[in-house]
Coordinates of C-alpha atoms in Angstrom, one line a residue:
X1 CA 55.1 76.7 129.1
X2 CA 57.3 73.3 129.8
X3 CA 58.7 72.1 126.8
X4 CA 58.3 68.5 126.0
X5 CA 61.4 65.9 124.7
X6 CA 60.2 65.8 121.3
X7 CA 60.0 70.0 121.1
X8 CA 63.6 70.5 122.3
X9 CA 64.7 67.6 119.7
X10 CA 63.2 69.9 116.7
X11 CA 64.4 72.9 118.6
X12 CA 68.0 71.2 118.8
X13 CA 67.6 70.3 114.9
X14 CA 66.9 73.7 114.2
X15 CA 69.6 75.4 115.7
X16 CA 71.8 73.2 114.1
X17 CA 70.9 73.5 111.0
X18 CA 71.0 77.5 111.3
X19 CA 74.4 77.1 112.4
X20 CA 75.6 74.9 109.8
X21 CA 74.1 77.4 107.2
X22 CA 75.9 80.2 109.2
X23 CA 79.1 78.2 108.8
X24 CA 78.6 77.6 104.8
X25 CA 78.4 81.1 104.9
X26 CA 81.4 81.8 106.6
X27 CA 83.1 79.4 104.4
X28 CA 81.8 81.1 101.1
X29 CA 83.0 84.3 102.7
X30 CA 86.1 83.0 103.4
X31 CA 87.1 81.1 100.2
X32 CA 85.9 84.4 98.1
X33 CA 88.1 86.6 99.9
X34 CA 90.9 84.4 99.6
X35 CA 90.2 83.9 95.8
X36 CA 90.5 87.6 95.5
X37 CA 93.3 88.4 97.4
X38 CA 95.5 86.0 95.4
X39 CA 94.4 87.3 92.0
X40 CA 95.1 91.0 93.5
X41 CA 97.6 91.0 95.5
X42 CA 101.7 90.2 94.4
X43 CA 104.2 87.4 93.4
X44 CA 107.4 88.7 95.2
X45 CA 110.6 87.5 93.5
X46 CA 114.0 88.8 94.8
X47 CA 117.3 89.7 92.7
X48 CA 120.5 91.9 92.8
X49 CA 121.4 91.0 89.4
X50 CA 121.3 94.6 88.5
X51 CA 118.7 94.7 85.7
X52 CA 115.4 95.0 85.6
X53 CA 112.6 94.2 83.0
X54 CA 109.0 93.2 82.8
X55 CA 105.9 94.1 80.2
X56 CA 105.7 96.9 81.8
X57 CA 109.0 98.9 82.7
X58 CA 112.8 98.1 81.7
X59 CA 115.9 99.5 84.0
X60 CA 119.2 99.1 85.3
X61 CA 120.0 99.7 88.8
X62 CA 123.6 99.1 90.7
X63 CA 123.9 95.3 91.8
X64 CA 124.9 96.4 95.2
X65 CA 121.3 96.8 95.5
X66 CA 118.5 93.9 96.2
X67 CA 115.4 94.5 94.3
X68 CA 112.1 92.6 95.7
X69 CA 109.3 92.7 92.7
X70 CA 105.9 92.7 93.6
X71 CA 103.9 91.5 90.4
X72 CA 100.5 92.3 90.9
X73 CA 97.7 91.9 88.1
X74 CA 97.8 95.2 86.5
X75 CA 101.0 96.9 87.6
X76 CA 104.4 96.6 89.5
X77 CA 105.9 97.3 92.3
X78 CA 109.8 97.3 92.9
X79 CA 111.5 97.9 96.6
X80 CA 115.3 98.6 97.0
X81 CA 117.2 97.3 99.9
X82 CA 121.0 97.6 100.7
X83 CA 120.7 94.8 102.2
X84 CA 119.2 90.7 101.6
X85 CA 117.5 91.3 105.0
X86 CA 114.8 92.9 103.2
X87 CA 112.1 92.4 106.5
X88 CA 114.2 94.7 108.3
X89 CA 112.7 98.6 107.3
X90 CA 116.3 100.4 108.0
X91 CA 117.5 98.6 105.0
X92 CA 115.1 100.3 102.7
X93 CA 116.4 102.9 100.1
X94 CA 113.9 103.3 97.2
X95 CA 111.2 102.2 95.2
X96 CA 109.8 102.4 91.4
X97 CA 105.7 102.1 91.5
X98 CA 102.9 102.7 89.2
X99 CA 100.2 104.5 91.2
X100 CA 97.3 106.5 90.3
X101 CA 98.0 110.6 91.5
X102 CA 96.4 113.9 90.8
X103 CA 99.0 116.4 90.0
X104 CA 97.3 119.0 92.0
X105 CA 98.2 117.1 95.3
X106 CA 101.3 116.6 93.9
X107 CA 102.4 120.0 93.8
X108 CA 100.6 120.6 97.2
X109 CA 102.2 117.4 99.2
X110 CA 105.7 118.0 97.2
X111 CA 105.7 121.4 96.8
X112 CA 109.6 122.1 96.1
X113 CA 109.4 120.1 93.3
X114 CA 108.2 121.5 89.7
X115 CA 106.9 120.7 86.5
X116 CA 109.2 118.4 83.8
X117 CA 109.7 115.9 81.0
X118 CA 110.5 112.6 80.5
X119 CA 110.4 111.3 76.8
X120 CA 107.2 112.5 75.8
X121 CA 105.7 112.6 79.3
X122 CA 105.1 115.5 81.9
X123 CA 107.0 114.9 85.3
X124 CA 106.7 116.5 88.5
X125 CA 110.2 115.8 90.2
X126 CA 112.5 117.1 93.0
X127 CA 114.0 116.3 96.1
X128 CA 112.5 116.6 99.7
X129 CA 113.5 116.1 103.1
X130 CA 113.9 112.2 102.3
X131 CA 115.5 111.9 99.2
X132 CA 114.8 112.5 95.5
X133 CA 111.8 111.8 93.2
X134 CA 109.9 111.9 90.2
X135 CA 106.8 111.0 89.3
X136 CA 106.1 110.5 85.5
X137 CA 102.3 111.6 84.2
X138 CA 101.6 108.8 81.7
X139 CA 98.3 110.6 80.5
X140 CA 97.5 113.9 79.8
X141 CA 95.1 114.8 82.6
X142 CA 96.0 116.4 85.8
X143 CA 93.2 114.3 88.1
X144 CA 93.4 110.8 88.4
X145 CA 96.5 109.9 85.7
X146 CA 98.5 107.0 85.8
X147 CA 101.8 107.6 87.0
X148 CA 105.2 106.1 87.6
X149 CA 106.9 107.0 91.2
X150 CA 110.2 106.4 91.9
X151 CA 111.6 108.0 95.4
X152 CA 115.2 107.3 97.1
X153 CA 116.7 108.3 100.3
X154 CA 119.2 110.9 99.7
X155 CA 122.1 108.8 100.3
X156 CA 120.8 106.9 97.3
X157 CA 121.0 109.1 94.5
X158 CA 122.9 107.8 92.3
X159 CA 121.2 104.1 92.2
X160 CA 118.1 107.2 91.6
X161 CA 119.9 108.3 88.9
X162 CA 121.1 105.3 87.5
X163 CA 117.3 104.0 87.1
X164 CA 116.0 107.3 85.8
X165 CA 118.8 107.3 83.3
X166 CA 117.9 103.6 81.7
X167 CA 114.6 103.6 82.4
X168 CA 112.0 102.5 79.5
X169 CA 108.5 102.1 80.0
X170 CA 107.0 99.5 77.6
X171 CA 103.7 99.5 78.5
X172 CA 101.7 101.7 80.5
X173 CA 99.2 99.0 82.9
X174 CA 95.5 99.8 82.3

């Protein structure tokens, strides 16, 4: 069947206003996803001054060092460089994280380390093939318990043991 001038004007209309909701859409899409990403995701802030300290952990580390802080909404994240050319991976020597681990793994992934304390808390430590490190149980389960990692390359271990020595956790992030 021919269409007549009037049928493709409405048809024309149509489309466009399909496309127009599509794009509305999109937007909402995109303007959500942005909004979350920059409540979750980090503030970086660089420094070598040699001390750390925020609600949630407190440390010394040597200045030689450049720390780059992640601040994300529940926890933080701190990367050690030897170097201010922090883009450039080679430069990387450690890092101090909260994560979320199940000690199980733990033992099975980093199985030459064994069972500790630190202050009141239960550790799993050693050192591996890359370096030394700890991770600190800050509850008293064994399956999904907060933790705080810290790992170094073994070149590194004293800035590792420097930390570990001054660290003080404040406040454990919910």
């Amino acid at each position: 069947m021919l269409q007549t001038g009037g049928d493709l004007i409405r048809e024309t209309v149509r489309s466009r206003k399909v496309n127009i909701l599509l794009l509305l859409l999109v937007m909402v899409v995109v303007v959500a996803a942005l909004s979350y990403w920059n409540s979750s995701t980090s503030y970086k802030e660089t420094s070598s001054s040699g001390t750390f300290e925020d609600q949630y952990i407190t440390f010394s580390y040597p200045p030689s060092l450049v720390a780059v802080q992640y601040t994300y909404e529940d926890y933080t994240l701190v990367d050690f460089y030897n170097s201010n050319d922090t883009s450039n991976f080679d430069n990387y020597v450690g890092n101090v994280r909260f994560s979320t681990s199940n000690l199980t793994n733990l033992q099975r992934v980093y199985n030459e380390g064994s069972l500790g304390k630190y202050e009141s808390y239960r550790t799993w430590q050693g050192t591996d093939t890359n370096g030394p490190y700890i991770f600190i149980l800050l509850g008293s389960g064994d399956t999904k318990v907060r933790t705080l990692q810290m790992d170094f390359k073994s070149e590194y271990q004293t800035a590792y043991s420097e930390i570990l020595k001054t660290l003080k956790i404040n406040k454990i992030p919910a």
